[in-house]
Coordinates of C-alpha atoms in Angstrom, one line a residue:
X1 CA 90.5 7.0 -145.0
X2 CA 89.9 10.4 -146.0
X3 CA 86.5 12.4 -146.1
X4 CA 84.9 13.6 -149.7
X5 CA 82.1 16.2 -149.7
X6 CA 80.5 16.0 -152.6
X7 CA 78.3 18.1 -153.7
X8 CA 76.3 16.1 -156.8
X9 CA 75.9 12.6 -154.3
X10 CA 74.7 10.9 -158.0
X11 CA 76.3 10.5 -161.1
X12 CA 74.4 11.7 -164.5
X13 CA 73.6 7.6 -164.3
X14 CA 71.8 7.9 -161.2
X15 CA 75.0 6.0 -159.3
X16 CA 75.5 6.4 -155.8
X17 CA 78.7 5.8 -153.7
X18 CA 79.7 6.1 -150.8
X19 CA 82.8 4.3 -150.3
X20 CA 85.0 5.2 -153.2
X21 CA 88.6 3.4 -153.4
X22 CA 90.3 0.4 -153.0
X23 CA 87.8 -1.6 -150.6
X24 CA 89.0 -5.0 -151.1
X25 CA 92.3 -6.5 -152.4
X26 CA 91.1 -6.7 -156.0
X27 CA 93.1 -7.6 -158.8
X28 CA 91.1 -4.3 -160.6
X29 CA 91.4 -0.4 -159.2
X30 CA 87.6 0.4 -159.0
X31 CA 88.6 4.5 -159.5
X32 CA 91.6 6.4 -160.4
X33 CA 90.2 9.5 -160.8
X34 CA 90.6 10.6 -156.9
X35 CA 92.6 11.8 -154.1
X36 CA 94.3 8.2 -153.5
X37 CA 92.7 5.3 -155.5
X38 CA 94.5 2.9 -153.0
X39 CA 93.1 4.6 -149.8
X40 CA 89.1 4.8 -149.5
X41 CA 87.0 7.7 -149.5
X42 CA 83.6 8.5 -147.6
X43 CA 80.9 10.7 -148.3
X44 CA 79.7 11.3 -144.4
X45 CA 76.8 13.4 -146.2
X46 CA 75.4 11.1 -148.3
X47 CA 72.1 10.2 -146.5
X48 CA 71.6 13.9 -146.3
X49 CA 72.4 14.9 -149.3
X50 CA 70.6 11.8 -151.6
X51 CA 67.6 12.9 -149.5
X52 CA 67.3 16.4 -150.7
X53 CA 68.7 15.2 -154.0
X54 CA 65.5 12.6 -154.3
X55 CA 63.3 15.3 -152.7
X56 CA 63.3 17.3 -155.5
X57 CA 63.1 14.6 -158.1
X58 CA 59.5 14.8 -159.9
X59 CA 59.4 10.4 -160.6
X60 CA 61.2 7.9 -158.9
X61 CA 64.0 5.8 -160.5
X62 CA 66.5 3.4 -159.9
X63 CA 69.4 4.1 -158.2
X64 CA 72.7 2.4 -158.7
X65 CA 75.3 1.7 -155.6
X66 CA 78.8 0.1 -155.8
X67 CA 80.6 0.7 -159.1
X68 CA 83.2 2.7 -157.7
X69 CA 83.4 1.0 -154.0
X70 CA 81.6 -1.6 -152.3
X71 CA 78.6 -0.2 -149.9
X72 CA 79.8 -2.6 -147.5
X73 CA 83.3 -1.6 -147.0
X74 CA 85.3 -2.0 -143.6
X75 CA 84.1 1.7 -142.5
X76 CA 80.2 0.5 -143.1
X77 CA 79.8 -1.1 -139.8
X78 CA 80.9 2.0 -137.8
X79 CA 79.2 4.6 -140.3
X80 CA 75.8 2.6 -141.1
X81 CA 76.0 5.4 -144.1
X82 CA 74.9 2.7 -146.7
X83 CA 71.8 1.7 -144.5
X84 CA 71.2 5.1 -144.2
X85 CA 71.0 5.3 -147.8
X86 CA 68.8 2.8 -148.4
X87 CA 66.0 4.2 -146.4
X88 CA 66.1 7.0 -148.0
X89 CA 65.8 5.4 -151.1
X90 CA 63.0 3.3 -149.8
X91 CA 61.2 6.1 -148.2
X92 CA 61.1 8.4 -151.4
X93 CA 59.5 4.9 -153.5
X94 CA 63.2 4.9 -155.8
X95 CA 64.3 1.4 -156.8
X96 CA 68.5 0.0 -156.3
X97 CA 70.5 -2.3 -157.5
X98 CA 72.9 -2.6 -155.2
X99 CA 76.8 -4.0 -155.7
X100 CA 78.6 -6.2 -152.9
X101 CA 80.9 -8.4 -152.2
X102 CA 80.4 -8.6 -148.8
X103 CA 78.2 -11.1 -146.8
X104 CA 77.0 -8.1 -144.5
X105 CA 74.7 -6.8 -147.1
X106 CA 72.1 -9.6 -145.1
X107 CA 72.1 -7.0 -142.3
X108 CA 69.6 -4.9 -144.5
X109 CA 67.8 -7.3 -145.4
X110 CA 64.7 -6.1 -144.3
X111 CA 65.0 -2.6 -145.6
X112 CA 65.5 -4.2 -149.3
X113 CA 62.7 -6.3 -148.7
X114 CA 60.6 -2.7 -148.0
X115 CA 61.5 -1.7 -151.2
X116 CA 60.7 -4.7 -153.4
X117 CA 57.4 -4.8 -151.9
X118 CA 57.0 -1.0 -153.8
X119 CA 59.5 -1.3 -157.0
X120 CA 62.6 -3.2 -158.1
X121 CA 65.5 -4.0 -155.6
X122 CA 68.7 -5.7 -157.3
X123 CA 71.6 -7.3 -155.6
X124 CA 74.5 -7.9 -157.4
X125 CA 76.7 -10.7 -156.9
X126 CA 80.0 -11.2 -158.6
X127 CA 81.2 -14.8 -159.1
X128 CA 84.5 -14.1 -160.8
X129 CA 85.2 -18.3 -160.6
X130 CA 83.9 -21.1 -158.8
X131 CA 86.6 -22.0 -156.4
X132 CA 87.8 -20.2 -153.2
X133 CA 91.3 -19.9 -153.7
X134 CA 90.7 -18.7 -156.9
X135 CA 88.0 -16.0 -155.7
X136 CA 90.7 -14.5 -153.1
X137 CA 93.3 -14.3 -155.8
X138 CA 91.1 -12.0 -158.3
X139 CA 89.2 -10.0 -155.8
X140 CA 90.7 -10.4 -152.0
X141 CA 90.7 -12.0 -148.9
X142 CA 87.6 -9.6 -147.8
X143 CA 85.4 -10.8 -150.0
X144 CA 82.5 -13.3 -149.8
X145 CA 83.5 -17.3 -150.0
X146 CA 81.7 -18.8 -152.4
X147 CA 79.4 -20.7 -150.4
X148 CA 78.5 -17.3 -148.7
X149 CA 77.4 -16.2 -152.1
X150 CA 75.1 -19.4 -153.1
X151 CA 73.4 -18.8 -149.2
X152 CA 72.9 -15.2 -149.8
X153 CA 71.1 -15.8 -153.5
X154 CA 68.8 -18.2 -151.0
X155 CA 68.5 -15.8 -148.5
X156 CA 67.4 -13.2 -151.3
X157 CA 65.1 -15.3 -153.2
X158 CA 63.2 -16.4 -150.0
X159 CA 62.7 -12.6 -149.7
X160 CA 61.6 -12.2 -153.1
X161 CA 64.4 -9.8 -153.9
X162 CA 66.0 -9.6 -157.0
X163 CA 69.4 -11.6 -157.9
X164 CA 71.3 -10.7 -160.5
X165 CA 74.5 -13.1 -160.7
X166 CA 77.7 -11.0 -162.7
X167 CA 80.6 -13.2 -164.8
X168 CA 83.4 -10.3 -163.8
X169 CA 85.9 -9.8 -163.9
X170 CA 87.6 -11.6 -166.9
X171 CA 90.9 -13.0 -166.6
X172 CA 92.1 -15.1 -169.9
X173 CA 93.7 -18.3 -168.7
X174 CA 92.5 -17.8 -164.9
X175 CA 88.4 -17.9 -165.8
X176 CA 87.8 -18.4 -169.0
X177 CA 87.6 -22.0 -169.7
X178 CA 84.9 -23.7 -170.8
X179 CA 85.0 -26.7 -167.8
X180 CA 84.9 -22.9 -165.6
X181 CA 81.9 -21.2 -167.2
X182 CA 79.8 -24.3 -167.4
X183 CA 80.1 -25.5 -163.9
X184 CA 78.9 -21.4 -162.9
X185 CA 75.7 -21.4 -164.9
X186 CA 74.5 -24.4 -164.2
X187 CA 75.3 -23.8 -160.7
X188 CA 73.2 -20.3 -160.8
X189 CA 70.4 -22.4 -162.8
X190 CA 70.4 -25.0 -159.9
X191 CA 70.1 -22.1 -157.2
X192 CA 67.1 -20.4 -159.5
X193 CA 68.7 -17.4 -160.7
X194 CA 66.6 -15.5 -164.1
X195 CA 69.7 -13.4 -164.9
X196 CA 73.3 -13.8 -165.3
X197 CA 75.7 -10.8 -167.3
X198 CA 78.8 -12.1 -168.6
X199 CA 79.9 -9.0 -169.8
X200 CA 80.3 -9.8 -173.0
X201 CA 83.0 -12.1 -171.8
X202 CA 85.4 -9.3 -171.8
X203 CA 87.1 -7.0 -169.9
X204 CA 88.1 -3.5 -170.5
X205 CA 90.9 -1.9 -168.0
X206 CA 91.2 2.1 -168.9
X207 CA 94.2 3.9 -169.3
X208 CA 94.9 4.6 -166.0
X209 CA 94.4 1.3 -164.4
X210 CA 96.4 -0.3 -167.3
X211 CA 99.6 -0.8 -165.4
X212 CA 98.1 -1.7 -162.1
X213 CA 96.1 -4.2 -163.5
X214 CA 98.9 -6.1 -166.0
X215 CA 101.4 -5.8 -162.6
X216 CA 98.8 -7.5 -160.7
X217 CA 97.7 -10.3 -163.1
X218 CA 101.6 -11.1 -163.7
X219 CA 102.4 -11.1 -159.5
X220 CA 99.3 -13.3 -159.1
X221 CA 99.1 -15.3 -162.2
X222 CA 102.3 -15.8 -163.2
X223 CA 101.8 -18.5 -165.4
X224 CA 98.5 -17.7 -167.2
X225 CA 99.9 -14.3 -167.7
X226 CA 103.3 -16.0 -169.3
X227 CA 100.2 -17.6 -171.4
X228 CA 98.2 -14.5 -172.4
X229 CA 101.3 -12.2 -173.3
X230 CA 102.6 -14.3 -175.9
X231 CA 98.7 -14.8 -177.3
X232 CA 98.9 -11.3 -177.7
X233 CA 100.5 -7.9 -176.3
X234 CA 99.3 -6.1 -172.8
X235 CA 96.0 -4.1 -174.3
X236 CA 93.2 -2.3 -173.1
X237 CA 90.4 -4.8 -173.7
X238 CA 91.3 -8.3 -172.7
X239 CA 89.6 -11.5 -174.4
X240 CA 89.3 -15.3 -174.1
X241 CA 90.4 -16.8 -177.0
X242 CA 87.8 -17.8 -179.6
X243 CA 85.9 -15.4 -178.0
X244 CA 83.0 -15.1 -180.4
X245 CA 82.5 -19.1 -180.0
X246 CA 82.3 -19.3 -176.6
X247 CA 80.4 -16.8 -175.7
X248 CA 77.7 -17.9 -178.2
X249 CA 77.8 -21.2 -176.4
X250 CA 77.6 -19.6 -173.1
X251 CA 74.5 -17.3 -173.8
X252 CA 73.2 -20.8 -175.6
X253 CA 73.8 -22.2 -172.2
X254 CA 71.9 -20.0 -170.5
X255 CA 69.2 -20.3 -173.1
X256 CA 69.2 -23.7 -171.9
X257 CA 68.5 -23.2 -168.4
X258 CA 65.6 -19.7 -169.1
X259 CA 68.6 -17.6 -167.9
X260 CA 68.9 -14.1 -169.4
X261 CA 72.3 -13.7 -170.3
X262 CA 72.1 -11.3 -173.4
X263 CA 74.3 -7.6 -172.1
X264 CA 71.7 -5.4 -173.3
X265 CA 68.4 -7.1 -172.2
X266 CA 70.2 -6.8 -168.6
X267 CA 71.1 -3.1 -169.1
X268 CA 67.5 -2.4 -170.4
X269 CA 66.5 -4.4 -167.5
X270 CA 68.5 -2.4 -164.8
X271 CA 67.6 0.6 -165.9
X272 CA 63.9 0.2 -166.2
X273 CA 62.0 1.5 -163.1
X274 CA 59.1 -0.7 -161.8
X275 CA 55.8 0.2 -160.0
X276 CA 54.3 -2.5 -158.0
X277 CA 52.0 -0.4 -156.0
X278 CA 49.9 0.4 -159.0
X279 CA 46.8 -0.4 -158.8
X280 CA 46.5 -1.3 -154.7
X281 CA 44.9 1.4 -153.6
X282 CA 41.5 1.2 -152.4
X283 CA 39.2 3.8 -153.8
X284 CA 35.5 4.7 -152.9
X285 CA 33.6 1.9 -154.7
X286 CA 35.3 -0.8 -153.0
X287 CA 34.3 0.4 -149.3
X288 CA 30.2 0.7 -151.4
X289 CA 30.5 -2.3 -152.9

């Protein structure tokens, strides 16, 4: 662990995070870009800083946590720096969608629900396939079973929070069937959720991930990687095959089911802020009335 003091605590994208690095065993590098992409970093200032940062902000907004880490990474339990976060975000009236793969998200359950009561509060949950052994295999060992996922969409919806499910990431040969996608979207209709992203079905790795990425797909899926090399080369963007088929049977799918599936409705979606205090103030003529 090493300490990062950071002196912007959001992105240009209003993203916030904390833990930055490798904080599960994924088959992806969530950053490059820092000290030691394999080791995690921690901004100890951040409930400090987002505070003045939100302070000074003339309207609220949503505020994005976990693209580059999850919040709930192995330091979160001693640090409390994402709940920290979180009520500052809920005491300045900004919305989150929040990023984890980790079951101990349920521990703030009740600041998300403050939130939601005044604006939009997202969680986002990752099902990258619908089978345990496969789950460890993509993202790690640390990571929610998938039964710990269904519970915490339950646990979510009974607090009228926000769910939005995420197809990522995309591994041809490992995810990508038919038989695969099916059984997750009509598993996520069962369990009520309004919006699933598939990404497009695809999955772009960046330069310098590239070779961390191809290494790990070949040491953990020998054989589907055997399969998708001689389909076509190692290359930046990876894709199931008849790609444009399935996922206009997918997003039909989800059609189906009143699932919102299509990329940019989501993105439109996440980035819209929401005021649900509007209106619930009493004024004068209601106390003469």
């Amino acid at each position: 662990m090493y300490i990062i003091n950071s002196q912007n605590i959001l992105t240009p994208q209003n993203g916030l995070n904390i833990y930055v690095g490798r904080t599960e065993d994924s088959i992806l590098l969530t950053v490059s870009r820092v000290q030691d992409p394999m080791d995690i970093g921690v901004k100890m200032d951040a409930p400090q800083n987002l505070a003045k940062t939100l302070k000074s902000r003339r309207k609220p907004g949503m505020i994005l946590m976990g693209n580059l880490g999850d919040p709930y990474s192995e330091y979160e339990e001693e640090f409390k720096l994402t709940r920290e976060c979180l009520k500052v975000i809920e005491n300045y009236d900004h919305g989150v969608i929040i990023s984890t793969k980790r079951f101990e998200i349920t521990r703030d359950l009740d600041i998300l629900k403050g939130i939601s009561s005044k604006t939009k509060c997202v969680v986002e949950i990752t099902f990258p396939a619908m089978s345990d052994a496969r789950i460890k295999l993509i993202e790690g060992g640390q990571t929610m079973k998938l039964q710990q996922r269904l519970e915490l969409i339950k646990l979510l919806k009974k607090e009228k929070i926000d769910v939005l499910a995420a197809f990522y990431p995309l591994v041809p040969y490992v995810n990508d069937s038919v038989y695969e996608l099916q059984s997750m979207i009509e598993t996520m209709a069962e369990y009520g959720v309004e919006r699933l992203d598939l990404s497009d079905l695809r999955l772009a790795i960046p330069k310098a991930d590239r070779n961390f990425f191809y290494q790990e797909y070949r040491k953990r899926f020998p054989q589907e990687y055997a399969r998708y090399v001689e389909r076509c080369r190692e290359s930046p963007e990876l894709l199931p095959e008849n790609h444009k088929e399935l996922l206009g049977n997918m997003i039909k799918l989800c059609e189906k089911y009143g699932i919102v599936a299509d990329s940019k409705r989501i993105r439109d979606w996440k980035r819209r802020y929401e005021n649900k205090q509007v209106g619930q103030q009493m004024s004068i003529s209601d106390f003469l009335s």
